[in-house]
Amino acid sequence: MTDPMHLDRRTGLPEEWLYLLKDHPRVDWASHRNLGPLTEFWLARHNGFRQLGQTLDTLLVDFREERVAAKQFGGLFAPRLQQFLSELHHHHMIEDEHYFPVFMDAEKRLVAGFELLEGDHELIHHRIETVIGSANTFLGRLRQGGKDGIRRAADDYAAVSDTLLTGLMRHLDDEENLIVPLILERGEHDLGLS
Ligand SMILES: [Fe+2]
Ligand SMILES: [Fe+2]
């Protein structure tokens, strides 16, 4: 954890990778002529992960603060969590296999940036597995009953979930800051994306 670029430590990407973001700041993205359908779809996926991550977090808080009954919680929470984790895993696979190689080829100065994002994916993948294990324990406890056991399992789950979600939010912002300006600079078509 001494690496300042570690997902849990960094507060953004280093300046030397953000030269395209200076020319294409976030406020300009929505109206840029090179913002194509693929990029819009990809940004919408990211926003979907932000929203579903927030929904899961809110549901968990509501349960722990007894605003959602144990009986209802599993049925609300489990399918949403499953959707979130499987879609996230799929999203990262597509980025690693299809998009990052294109971007690394197109902009050699940002190869280290894409390697950092690949490293994030690997870390997030491990965290997804930890969350699945912890969720299974937690949901199993809920079925068994027993207030103390449920509370402990909920606490454990909340900790690993928070680690996953906090890291993911950092990753999404950094990834967009690296990729969107590159697409706006070159265009989806010239990059070979569409
Ligand atoms: Fe990613
Ligand atoms: Fe992504």
Short mmCIF file of C-alpha atoms and ligand atoms in Angstrom, two decimals:
data_model
loop_
_atom_site.label_atom_id
_atom_site.label_comp_id
_atom_site.label_asym_id
_atom_site.label_seq_id
_atom_site.Cartn_x
_atom_site.Cartn_y
_atom_site.Cartn_z
CA MET A 1 0.00 0.00 0.00
CA THR A 2 2.95 2.38 -0.25
CA ASP A 3 2.37 2.80 -3.99
CA PRO A 4 0.82 6.28 -4.38
CA MET A 5 -0.89 5.09 -7.57
CA HIS A 6 -2.68 2.23 -5.80
CA LEU A 7 -6.46 2.34 -6.31
CA ASP A 8 -7.01 3.00 -2.59
CA ARG A 9 -4.42 5.75 -2.34
CA ARG A 10 -4.56 7.88 -5.44
CA THR A 11 -6.93 10.80 -5.76
CA GLY A 12 -6.67 10.98 -9.54
CA LEU A 13 -4.28 10.30 -12.40
CA PRO A 14 -0.87 11.98 -12.67
CA GLU A 15 -0.78 15.26 -14.60
CA GLU A 16 1.48 13.83 -17.30
CA TRP A 17 -1.32 11.50 -18.46
CA LEU A 18 -3.95 14.22 -18.53
CA TYR A 19 -2.71 16.37 -21.43
CA LEU A 20 -5.72 15.39 -23.58
CA LEU A 21 -8.14 16.10 -20.71
CA LYS A 22 -6.81 19.67 -20.65
CA ASP A 23 -7.88 20.10 -24.27
CA HIS A 24 -11.16 18.22 -23.71
CA PRO A 25 -12.41 18.99 -20.18
CA ARG A 26 -15.48 17.19 -18.85
CA VAL A 27 -17.77 20.20 -19.40
CA ASP A 28 -17.17 19.89 -23.14
CA TRP A 29 -17.80 16.16 -23.48
CA ALA A 30 -21.57 16.12 -23.89
CA SER A 31 -21.59 18.57 -26.81
CA HIS A 32 -18.38 17.43 -28.56
CA ARG A 33 -18.83 16.46 -32.23
CA ASN A 34 -16.67 13.34 -31.74
CA LEU A 35 -18.81 11.97 -28.92
CA GLY A 36 -20.15 8.92 -30.76
CA PRO A 37 -22.77 6.32 -29.85
CA LEU A 38 -20.25 3.83 -28.51
CA THR A 39 -18.76 6.37 -26.11
CA GLU A 40 -22.21 7.47 -25.01
CA PHE A 41 -23.16 3.86 -24.36
CA TRP A 42 -19.94 3.24 -22.45
CA LEU A 43 -20.42 6.35 -20.29
CA ALA A 44 -24.00 5.26 -19.62
CA ARG A 45 -22.69 1.87 -18.45
CA HIS A 46 -20.40 3.67 -16.01
CA ASN A 47 -23.28 5.75 -14.73
CA GLY A 48 -25.32 2.57 -14.39
CA PHE A 49 -22.60 1.10 -12.14
CA ARG A 50 -22.50 4.30 -10.09
CA GLN A 51 -26.28 4.24 -9.64
CA LEU A 52 -26.62 0.53 -8.90
CA GLY A 53 -23.65 0.72 -6.51
CA GLN A 54 -25.44 3.56 -4.71
CA THR A 55 -28.73 1.62 -4.64
CA LEU A 56 -27.00 -1.40 -3.07
CA ASP A 57 -25.29 0.79 -0.52
CA THR A 58 -28.54 2.55 0.40
CA LEU A 59 -30.37 -0.79 0.74
CA LEU A 60 -27.67 -2.06 3.08
CA VAL A 61 -27.80 1.09 5.21
CA ASP A 62 -31.60 0.84 5.34
CA PHE A 63 -31.35 -2.76 6.52
CA ARG A 64 -28.70 -2.03 9.15
CA GLU A 65 -30.75 0.88 10.45
CA GLU A 66 -33.85 -1.32 10.50
CA ARG A 67 -35.80 0.53 7.86
CA VAL A 68 -35.97 -2.67 5.75
CA ALA A 69 -37.08 -5.91 7.40
CA ALA A 70 -34.79 -8.96 7.28
CA LYS A 71 -37.56 -10.91 5.51
CA GLN A 72 -37.64 -8.49 2.60
CA PHE A 73 -33.99 -7.61 2.41
CA GLY A 74 -32.61 -10.73 0.71
CA GLY A 75 -35.17 -10.62 -2.09
CA LEU A 76 -34.42 -6.97 -2.77
CA PHE A 77 -30.68 -7.15 -2.38
CA ALA A 78 -29.48 -10.47 -3.85
CA PRO A 79 -30.71 -10.07 -7.47
CA ARG A 80 -29.42 -6.51 -7.68
CA LEU A 81 -26.04 -7.48 -6.27
CA GLN A 82 -25.79 -10.39 -8.69
CA GLN A 83 -26.64 -8.13 -11.64
CA PHE A 84 -24.13 -5.52 -10.50
CA LEU A 85 -21.24 -7.94 -10.03
CA SER A 86 -21.77 -9.98 -13.17
CA GLU A 87 -22.21 -6.90 -15.39
CA LEU A 88 -19.15 -5.31 -13.86
CA HIS A 89 -17.06 -8.41 -14.49
CA HIS A 90 -18.27 -8.55 -18.10
CA HIS A 91 -17.58 -4.83 -18.59
CA HIS A 92 -13.98 -5.19 -17.41
CA MET A 93 -13.41 -8.21 -19.66
CA ILE A 94 -14.52 -6.23 -22.71
CA GLU A 95 -12.30 -3.30 -21.75
CA ASP A 96 -9.25 -5.51 -21.18
CA GLU A 97 -9.73 -7.60 -24.31
CA HIS A 98 -11.13 -5.16 -26.85
CA TYR A 99 -10.77 -1.53 -25.90
CA PHE A 100 -7.50 -1.14 -24.02
CA PRO A 101 -5.40 -2.79 -26.76
CA VAL A 102 -6.85 -0.32 -29.29
CA PHE A 103 -6.13 2.66 -27.06
CA MET A 104 -2.62 1.49 -26.17
CA ASP A 105 -1.86 1.09 -29.84
CA ALA A 106 -3.29 4.50 -30.68
CA GLU A 107 -1.55 6.51 -27.96
CA LYS A 108 1.78 5.09 -26.86
CA ARG A 109 2.30 7.90 -24.33
CA LEU A 110 -0.64 6.53 -22.32
CA VAL A 111 0.33 2.85 -22.24
CA ALA A 112 1.31 3.08 -18.57
CA GLY A 113 -2.08 4.62 -17.84
CA PHE A 114 -3.92 1.71 -19.42
CA GLU A 115 -1.70 -0.74 -17.60
CA LEU A 116 -2.69 0.97 -14.36
CA LEU A 117 -6.38 0.56 -15.27
CA GLU A 118 -5.79 -3.12 -16.08
CA GLY A 119 -4.23 -3.50 -12.64
CA ASP A 120 -7.35 -1.88 -11.15
CA HIS A 121 -9.50 -4.47 -12.93
CA GLU A 122 -7.47 -7.28 -11.43
CA LEU A 123 -7.77 -5.84 -7.94
CA ILE A 124 -11.50 -5.16 -8.39
CA HIS A 125 -11.96 -8.73 -9.62
CA HIS A 126 -10.48 -10.07 -6.37
CA ARG A 127 -12.75 -7.74 -4.45
CA ILE A 128 -15.79 -8.97 -6.39
CA GLU A 129 -14.93 -12.51 -5.29
CA THR A 130 -14.53 -11.37 -1.68
CA VAL A 131 -17.91 -9.60 -1.85
CA ILE A 132 -19.59 -12.73 -3.27
CA GLY A 133 -18.22 -14.85 -0.41
CA SER A 134 -19.21 -12.31 2.20
CA ALA A 135 -22.68 -11.81 0.67
CA ASN A 136 -23.29 -15.57 0.73
CA THR A 137 -22.37 -15.70 4.42
CA PHE A 138 -24.54 -12.68 5.17
CA LEU A 139 -27.58 -13.94 3.24
CA GLY A 140 -27.13 -17.39 4.79
CA ARG A 141 -27.16 -15.81 8.25
CA LEU A 142 -30.32 -13.95 7.37
CA ARG A 143 -32.03 -17.23 6.52
CA GLN A 144 -30.81 -18.87 9.74
CA GLY A 145 -31.91 -15.98 11.93
CA GLY A 146 -30.22 -14.86 15.17
CA LYS A 147 -29.81 -11.14 15.67
CA ASP A 148 -26.14 -11.04 16.75
CA GLY A 149 -24.94 -13.33 13.97
CA ILE A 150 -26.84 -11.32 11.38
CA ARG A 151 -25.44 -8.08 12.72
CA ARG A 152 -21.86 -9.38 12.61
CA ALA A 153 -22.29 -10.75 9.10
CA ALA A 154 -23.83 -7.43 7.98
CA ASP A 155 -20.89 -5.51 9.47
CA ASP A 156 -18.38 -7.76 7.70
CA TYR A 157 -20.27 -7.46 4.44
CA ALA A 158 -20.52 -3.67 4.72
CA ALA A 159 -16.73 -3.40 5.10
CA VAL A 160 -15.86 -5.47 2.01
CA SER A 161 -18.64 -3.86 -0.01
CA ASP A 162 -17.36 -0.41 0.88
CA THR A 163 -13.84 -1.35 -0.24
CA LEU A 164 -15.18 -2.56 -3.58
CA LEU A 165 -17.44 0.42 -4.22
CA THR A 166 -14.99 3.11 -3.14
CA GLY A 167 -12.26 1.67 -5.36
CA LEU A 168 -14.68 1.26 -8.25
CA MET A 169 -15.81 4.91 -8.09
CA ARG A 170 -12.16 6.03 -8.26
CA HIS A 171 -11.52 3.65 -11.17
CA LEU A 172 -14.51 4.86 -13.19
CA ASP A 173 -13.51 8.53 -12.92
CA ASP A 174 -9.88 7.87 -13.79
CA GLU A 175 -10.75 5.60 -16.68
CA GLU A 176 -13.09 8.21 -18.18
CA ASN A 177 -10.46 10.92 -17.78
CA LEU A 178 -7.99 8.85 -19.77
CA ILE A 179 -10.28 7.41 -22.43
CA VAL A 180 -12.93 10.01 -23.29
CA PRO A 181 -10.45 12.79 -24.24
CA LEU A 182 -8.57 10.31 -26.44
CA ILE A 183 -11.77 9.35 -28.25
CA LEU A 184 -12.79 13.00 -28.64
CA GLU A 185 -9.35 13.85 -30.02
CA ARG A 186 -9.30 11.07 -32.63
CA GLY A 187 -12.92 10.04 -33.15
CA GLU A 188 -14.43 6.59 -32.67
CA HIS A 189 -14.16 5.77 -36.37
CA ASP A 190 -10.48 6.69 -36.78
CA LEU A 191 -9.61 4.69 -33.68
CA GLY A 192 -11.30 1.69 -35.28
CA LEU A 193 -14.02 1.49 -32.66
CA SER A 194 -16.97 1.93 -34.99
FE FE B 1 -12.51 -0.32 -16.22
FE FE B 2 -15.16 0.91 -17.50
#
